[in-house]
PDB file of C-alpha atoms in Angstrom:
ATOM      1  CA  UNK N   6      67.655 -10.606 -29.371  1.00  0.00           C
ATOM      2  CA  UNK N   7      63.689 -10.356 -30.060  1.00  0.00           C
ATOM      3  CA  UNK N   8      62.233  -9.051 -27.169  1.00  0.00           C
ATOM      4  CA  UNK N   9      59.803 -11.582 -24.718  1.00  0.00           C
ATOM      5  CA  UNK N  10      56.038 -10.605 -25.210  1.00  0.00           C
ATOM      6  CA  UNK N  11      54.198 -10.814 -21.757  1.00  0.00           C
ATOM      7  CA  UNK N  12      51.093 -12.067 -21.347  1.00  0.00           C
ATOM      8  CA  UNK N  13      50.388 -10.730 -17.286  1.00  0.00           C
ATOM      9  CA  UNK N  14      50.465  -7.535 -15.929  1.00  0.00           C
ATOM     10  CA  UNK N  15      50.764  -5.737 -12.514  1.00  0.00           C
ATOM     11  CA  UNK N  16      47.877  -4.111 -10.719  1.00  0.00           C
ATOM     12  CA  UNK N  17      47.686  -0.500 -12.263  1.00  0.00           C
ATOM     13  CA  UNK N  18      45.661   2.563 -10.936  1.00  0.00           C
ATOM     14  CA  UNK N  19      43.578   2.380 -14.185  1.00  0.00           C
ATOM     15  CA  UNK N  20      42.249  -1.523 -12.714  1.00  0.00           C
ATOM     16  CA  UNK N  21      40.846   0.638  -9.848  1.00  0.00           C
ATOM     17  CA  UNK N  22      38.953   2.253 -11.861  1.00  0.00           C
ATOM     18  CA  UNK N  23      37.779  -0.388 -14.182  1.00  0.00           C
ATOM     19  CA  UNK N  24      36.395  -2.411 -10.473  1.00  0.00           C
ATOM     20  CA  UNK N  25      35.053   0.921  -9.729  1.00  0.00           C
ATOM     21  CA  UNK N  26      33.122   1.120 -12.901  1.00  0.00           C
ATOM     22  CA  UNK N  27      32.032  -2.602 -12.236  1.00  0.00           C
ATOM     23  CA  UNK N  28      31.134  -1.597  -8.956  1.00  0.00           C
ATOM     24  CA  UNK N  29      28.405   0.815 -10.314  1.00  0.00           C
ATOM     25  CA  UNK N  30      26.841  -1.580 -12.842  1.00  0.00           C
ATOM     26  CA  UNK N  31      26.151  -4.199  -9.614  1.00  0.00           C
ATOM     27  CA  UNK N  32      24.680  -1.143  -7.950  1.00  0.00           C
ATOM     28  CA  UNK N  33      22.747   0.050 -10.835  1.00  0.00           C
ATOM     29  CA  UNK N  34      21.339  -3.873 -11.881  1.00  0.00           C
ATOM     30  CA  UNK N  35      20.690  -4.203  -8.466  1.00  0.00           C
ATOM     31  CA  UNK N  36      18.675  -0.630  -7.262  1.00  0.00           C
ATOM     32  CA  UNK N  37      16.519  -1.590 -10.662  1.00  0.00           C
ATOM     33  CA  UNK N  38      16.329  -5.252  -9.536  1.00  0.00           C
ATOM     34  CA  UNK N  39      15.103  -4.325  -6.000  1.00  0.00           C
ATOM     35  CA  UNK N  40      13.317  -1.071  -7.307  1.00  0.00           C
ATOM     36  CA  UNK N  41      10.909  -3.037  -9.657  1.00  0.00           C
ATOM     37  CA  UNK N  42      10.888  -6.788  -7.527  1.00  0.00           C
ATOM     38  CA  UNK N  43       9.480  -4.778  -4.320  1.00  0.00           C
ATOM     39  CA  UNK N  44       6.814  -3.240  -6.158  1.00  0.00           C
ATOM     40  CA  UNK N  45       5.721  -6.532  -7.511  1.00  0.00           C
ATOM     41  CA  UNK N  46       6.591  -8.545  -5.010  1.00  0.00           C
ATOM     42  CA  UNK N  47       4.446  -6.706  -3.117  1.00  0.00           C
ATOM     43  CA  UNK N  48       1.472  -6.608  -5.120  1.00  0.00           C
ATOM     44  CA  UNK N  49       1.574 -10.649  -5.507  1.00  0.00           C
ATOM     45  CA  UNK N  50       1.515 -10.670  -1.707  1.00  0.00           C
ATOM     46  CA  UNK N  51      -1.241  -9.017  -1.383  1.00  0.00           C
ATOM     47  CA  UNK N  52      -2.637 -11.215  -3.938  1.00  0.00           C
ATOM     48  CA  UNK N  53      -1.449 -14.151  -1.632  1.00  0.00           C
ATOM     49  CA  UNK N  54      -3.582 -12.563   1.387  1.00  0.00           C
ATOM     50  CA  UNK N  55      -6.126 -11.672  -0.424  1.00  0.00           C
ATOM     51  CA  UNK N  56      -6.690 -14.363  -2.751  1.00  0.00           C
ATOM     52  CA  UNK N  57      -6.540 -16.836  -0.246  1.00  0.00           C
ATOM     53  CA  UNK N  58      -7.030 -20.324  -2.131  1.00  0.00           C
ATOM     54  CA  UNK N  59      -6.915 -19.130  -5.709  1.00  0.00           C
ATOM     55  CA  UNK N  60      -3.639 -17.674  -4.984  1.00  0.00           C
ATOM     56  CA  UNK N  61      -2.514 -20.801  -3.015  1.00  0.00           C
ATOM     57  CA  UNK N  62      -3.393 -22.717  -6.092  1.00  0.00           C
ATOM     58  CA  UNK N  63      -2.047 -20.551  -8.782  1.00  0.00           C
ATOM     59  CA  UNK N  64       0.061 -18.182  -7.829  1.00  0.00           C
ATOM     60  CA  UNK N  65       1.867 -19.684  -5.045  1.00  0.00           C
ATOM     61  CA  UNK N  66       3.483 -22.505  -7.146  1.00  0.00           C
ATOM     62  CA  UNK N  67       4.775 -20.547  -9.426  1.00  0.00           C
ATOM     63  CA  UNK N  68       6.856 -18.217  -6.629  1.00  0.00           C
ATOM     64  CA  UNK N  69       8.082 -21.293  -4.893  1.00  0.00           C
ATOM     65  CA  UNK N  70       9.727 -22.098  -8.595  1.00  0.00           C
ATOM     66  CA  UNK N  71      11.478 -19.099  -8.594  1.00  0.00           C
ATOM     67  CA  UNK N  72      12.696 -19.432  -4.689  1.00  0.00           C
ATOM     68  CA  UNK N  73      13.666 -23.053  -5.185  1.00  0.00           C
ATOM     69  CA  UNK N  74      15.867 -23.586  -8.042  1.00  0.00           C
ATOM     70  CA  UNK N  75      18.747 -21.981  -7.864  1.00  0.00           C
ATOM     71  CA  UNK N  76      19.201 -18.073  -9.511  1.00  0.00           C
ATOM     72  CA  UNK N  77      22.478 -19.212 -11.890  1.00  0.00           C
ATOM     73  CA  UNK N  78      20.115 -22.005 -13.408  1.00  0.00           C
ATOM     74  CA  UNK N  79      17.583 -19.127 -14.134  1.00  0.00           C
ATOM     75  CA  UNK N  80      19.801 -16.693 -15.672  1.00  0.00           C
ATOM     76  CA  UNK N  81      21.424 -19.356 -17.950  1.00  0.00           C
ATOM     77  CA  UNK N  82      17.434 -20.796 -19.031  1.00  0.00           C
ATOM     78  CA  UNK N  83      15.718 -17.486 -19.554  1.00  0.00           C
ATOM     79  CA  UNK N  84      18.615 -15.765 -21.540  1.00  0.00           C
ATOM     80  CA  UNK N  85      19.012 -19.038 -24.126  1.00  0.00           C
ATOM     81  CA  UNK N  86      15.520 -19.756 -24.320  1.00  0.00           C
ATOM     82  CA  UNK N  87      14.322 -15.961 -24.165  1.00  0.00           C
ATOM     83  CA  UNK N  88      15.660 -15.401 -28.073  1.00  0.00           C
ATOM     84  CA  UNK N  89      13.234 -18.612 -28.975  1.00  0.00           C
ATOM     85  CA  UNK N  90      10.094 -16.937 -28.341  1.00  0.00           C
ATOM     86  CA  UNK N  91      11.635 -13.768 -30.147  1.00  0.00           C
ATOM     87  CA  UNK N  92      12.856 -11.660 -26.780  1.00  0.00           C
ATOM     88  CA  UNK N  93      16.360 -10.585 -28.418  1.00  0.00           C
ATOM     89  CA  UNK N  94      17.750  -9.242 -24.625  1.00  0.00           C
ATOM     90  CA  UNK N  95      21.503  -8.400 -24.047  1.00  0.00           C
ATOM     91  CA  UNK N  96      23.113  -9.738 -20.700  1.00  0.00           C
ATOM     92  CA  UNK N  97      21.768  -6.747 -18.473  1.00  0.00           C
ATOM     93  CA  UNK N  98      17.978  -7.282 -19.769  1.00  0.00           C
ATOM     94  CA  UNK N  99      18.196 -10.596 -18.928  1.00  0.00           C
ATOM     95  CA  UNK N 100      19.641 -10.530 -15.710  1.00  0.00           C
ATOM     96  CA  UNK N 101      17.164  -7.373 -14.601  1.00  0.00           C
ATOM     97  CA  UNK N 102      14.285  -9.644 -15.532  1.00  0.00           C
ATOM     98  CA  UNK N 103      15.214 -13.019 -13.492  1.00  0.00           C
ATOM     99  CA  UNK N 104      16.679 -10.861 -10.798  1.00  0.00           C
ATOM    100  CA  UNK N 105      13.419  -8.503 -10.518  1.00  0.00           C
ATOM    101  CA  UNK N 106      11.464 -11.890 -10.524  1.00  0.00           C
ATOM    102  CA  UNK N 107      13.790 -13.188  -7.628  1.00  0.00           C
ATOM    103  CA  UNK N 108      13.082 -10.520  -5.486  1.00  0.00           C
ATOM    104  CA  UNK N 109       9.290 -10.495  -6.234  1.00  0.00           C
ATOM    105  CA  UNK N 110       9.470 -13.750  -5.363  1.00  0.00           C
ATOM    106  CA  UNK N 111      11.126 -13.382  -2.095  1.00  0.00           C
ATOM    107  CA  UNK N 112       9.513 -10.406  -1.243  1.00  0.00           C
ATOM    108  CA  UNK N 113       5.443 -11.772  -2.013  1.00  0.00           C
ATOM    109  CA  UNK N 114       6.181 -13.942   1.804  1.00  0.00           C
ATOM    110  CA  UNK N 115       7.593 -10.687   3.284  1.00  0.00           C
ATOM    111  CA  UNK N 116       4.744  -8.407   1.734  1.00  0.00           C
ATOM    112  CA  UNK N 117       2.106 -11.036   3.144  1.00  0.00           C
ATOM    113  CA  UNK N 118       3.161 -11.461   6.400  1.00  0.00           C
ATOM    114  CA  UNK N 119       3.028  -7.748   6.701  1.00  0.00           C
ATOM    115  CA  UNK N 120      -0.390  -6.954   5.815  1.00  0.00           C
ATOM    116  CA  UNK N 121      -0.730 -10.178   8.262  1.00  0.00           C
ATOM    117  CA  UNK N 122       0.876  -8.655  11.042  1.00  0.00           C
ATOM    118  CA  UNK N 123      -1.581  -6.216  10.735  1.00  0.00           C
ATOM    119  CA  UNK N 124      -4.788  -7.853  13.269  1.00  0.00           C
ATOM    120  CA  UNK N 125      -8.107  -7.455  12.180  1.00  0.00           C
ATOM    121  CA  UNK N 126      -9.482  -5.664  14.922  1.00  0.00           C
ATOM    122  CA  UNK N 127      -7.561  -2.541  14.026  1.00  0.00           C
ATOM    123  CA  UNK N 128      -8.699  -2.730  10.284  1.00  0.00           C
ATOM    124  CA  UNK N 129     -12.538  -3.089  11.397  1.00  0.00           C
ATOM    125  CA  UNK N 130     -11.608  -0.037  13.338  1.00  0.00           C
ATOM    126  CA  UNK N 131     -10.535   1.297  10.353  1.00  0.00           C
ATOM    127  CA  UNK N 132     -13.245   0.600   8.646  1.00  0.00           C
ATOM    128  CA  UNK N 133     -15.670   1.711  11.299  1.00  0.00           C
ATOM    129  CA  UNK N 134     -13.845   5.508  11.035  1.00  0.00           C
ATOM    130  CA  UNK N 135     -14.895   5.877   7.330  1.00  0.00           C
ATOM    131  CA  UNK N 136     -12.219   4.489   5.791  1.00  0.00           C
ATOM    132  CA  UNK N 137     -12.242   2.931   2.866  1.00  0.00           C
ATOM    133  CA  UNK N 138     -10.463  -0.537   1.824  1.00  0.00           C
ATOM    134  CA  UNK N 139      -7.499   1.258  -0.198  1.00  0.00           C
ATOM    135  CA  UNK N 140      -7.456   3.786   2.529  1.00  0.00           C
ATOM    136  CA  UNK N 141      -6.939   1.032   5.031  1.00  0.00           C
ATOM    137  CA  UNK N 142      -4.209  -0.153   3.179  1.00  0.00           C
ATOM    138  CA  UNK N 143      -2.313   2.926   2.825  1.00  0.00           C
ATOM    139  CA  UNK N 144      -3.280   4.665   6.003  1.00  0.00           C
ATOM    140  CA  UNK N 145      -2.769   1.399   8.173  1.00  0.00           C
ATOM    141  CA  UNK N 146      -1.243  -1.564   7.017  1.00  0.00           C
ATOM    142  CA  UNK N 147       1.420   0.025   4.866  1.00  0.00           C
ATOM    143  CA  UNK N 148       2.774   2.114   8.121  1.00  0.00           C
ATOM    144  CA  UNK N 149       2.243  -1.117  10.724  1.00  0.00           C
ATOM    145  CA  UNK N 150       3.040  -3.902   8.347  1.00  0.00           C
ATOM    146  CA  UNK N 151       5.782  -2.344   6.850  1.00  0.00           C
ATOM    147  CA  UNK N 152       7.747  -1.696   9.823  1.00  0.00           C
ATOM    148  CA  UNK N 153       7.339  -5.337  10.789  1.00  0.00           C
ATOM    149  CA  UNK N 154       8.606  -7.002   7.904  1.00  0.00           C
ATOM    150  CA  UNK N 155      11.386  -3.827   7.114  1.00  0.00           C
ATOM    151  CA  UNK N 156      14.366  -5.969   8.281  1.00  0.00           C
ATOM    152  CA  UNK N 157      13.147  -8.633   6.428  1.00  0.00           C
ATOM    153  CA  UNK N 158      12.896  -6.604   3.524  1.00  0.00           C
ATOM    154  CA  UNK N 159      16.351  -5.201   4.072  1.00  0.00           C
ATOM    155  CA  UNK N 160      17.770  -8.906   4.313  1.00  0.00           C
ATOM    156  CA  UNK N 161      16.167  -9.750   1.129  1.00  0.00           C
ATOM    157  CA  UNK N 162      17.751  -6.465  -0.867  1.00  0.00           C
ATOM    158  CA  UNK N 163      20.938  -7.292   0.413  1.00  0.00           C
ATOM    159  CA  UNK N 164      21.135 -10.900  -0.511  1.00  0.00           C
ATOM    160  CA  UNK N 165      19.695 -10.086  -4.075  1.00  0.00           C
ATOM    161  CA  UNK N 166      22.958  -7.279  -4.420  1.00  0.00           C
ATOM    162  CA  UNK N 167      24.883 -10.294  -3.681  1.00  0.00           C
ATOM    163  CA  UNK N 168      22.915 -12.510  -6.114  1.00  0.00           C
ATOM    164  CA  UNK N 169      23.749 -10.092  -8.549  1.00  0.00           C
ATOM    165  CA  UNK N 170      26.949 -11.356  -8.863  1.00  0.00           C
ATOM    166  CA  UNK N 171      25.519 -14.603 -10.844  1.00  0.00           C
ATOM    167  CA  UNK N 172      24.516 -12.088 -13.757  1.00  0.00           C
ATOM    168  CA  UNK N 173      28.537 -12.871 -14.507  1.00  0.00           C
ATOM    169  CA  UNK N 174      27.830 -15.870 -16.210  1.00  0.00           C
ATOM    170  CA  UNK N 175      26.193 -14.523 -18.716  1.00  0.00           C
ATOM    171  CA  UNK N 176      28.493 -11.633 -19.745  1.00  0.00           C
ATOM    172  CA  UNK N 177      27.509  -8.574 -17.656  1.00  0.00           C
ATOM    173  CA  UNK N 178      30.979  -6.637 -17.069  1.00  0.00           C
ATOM    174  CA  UNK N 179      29.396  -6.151 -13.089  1.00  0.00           C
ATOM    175  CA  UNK N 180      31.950  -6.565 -10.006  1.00  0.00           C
ATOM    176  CA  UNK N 181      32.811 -10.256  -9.996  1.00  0.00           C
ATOM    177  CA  UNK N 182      32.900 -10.444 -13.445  1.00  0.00           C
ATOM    178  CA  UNK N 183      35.762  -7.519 -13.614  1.00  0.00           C
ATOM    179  CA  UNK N 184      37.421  -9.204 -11.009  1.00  0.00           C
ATOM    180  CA  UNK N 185      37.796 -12.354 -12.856  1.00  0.00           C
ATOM    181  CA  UNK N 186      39.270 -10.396 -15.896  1.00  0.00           C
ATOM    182  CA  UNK N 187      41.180  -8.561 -14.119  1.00  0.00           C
ATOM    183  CA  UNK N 188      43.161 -11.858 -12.484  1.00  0.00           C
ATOM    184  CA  UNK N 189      43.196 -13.384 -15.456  1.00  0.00           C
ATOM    185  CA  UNK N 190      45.768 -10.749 -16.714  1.00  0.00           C
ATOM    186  CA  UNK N 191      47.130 -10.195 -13.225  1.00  0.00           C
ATOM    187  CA  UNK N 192      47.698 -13.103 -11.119  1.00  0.00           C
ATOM    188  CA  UNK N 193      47.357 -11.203  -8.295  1.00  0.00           C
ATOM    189  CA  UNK N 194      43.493 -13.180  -7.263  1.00  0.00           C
ATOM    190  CA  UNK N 195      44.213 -12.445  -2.924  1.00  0.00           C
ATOM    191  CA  UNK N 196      44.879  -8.423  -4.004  1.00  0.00           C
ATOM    192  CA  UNK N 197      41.689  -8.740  -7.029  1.00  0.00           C
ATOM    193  CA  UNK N 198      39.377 -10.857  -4.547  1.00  0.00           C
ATOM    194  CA  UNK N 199      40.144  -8.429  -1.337  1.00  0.00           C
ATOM    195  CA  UNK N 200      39.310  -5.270  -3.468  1.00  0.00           C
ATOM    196  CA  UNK N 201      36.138  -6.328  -4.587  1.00  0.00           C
ATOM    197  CA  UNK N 202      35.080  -7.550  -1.306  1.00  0.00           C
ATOM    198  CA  UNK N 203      35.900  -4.051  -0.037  1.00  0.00           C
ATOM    199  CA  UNK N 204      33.516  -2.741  -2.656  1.00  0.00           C
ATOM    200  CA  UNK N 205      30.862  -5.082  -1.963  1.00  0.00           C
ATOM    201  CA  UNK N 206      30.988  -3.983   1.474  1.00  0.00           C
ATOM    202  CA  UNK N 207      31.295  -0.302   0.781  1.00  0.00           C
ATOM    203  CA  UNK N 208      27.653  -1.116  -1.363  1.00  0.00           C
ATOM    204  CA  UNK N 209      26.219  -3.495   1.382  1.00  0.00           C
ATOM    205  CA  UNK N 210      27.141  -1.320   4.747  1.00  0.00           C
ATOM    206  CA  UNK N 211      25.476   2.061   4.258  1.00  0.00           C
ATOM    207  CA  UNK N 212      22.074   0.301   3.389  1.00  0.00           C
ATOM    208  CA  UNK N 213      22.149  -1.769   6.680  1.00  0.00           C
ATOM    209  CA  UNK N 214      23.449   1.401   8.257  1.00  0.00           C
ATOM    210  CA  UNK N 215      20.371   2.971   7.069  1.00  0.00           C
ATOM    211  CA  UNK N 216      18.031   0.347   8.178  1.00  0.00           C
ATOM    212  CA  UNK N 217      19.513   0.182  11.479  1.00  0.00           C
ATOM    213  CA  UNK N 218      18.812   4.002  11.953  1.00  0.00           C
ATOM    214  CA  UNK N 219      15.122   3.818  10.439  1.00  0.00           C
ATOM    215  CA  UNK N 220      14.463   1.039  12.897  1.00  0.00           C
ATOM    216  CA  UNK N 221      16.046   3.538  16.209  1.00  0.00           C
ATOM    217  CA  UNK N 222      14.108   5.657  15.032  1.00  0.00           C
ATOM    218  CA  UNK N 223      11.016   3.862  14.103  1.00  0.00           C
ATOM    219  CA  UNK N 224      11.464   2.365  17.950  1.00  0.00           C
ATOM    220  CA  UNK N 225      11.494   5.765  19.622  1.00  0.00           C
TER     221      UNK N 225
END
């Protein structure tokens, strides 16, 4: 009698591992999305406050672009149309490039409304103390703005480590993406599903941990 081939298979110890490996690519995709987003995101808000109408004009459009239509619609555009204009980028170039922009996007507001939270009188005092304008910046609205908008900030890095999960659809082996191959062999999606949430959480916790302690401490 020829034996039956089988197509599914259990939940091994080795499938741990392969999530776990997943688990690092959303966290490394999404420390270099973050990373590189906050930086610009932070130097088009200052743009925004500082530009005033150009920006409103120019720059402004273009972020609301990025915050309106939906991330999975961006992915899929940039990495079919990317190879027309001669940018040959694999799944994780692609998806660090819309997901950087993303965050820039989201964080320009953030960025803005810190340097904004900031009130004038205390920069002309500032200025009045010898300070120069990039001294200003760094000496007073980086401390006092940032600490205004940090939980914003913090909100906006954790929903983008979410969001990461959309780099899936174009091929990135990150969390979801293993998870789906792995119940595809499986058939075990409630056991597949739970485990990944637990990793997403084990990601997401410690950062808003973090933030919660920088804040106590910011507050004493």
């Amino acid at each position: 009698m020829e034996p039956t081939l089988k197509f599914f298979s259990g939940f091994a110890p080795n499938d741990l591992w392969f999530m776990g490996d997943a688990a690092l690519r959303t966290l490394w995709i999404s420390v270099l999305s973050i990373s590189l987003g906050t930086v610009l995101g932070t130097l088009f808000g200052w743009m925004l406050y500082e530009g005033r109408r150009a920006a409103t004009l120019t720059l402004a459009p273009v972020l609301d672009v990025f915050r309106s239509v939906p991330l999975i619609i961006q992915l899929v555009l940039f990495y079919n149309f990317a190879p027309i204009v001669g940018l040959n980028l694999d799944p994780f170039a692609s998806g660090t490039v819309i997901l950087t922009v993303y965050t820039a996007a989201l964080v320009a507001n953030v960025a803005r409304g810190g340097i904004e939270a900031v009130g004038a009188p205390m920069r002309r005092a500032a200025r009045s103390l010898g300070m120069s304008y990039w001294q200003d910046l760094r000496h007073v609205v980086l401390p006092i703005g940032g600490r205004a908008v940090f939980p914003s900030w913090v909100g906006v890095a954790l929903g983008v480590m979410k969001d990461s999960a959309l780099v899936s659809v174009l091929g990135y082996v990150e969390l979801l993406k293993a998870s789906q191959i792995l119940i595809t062999r499986t058939q075990e999606p409630f056991l597949i599903l739970a485990l990944a949430g637990a990793f997403y959480f084990a990601l997401s916790y410690p950062v808003s941990r973090y933030a919660t302690h920088l804040e106590n401490r910011w507050a004493q």
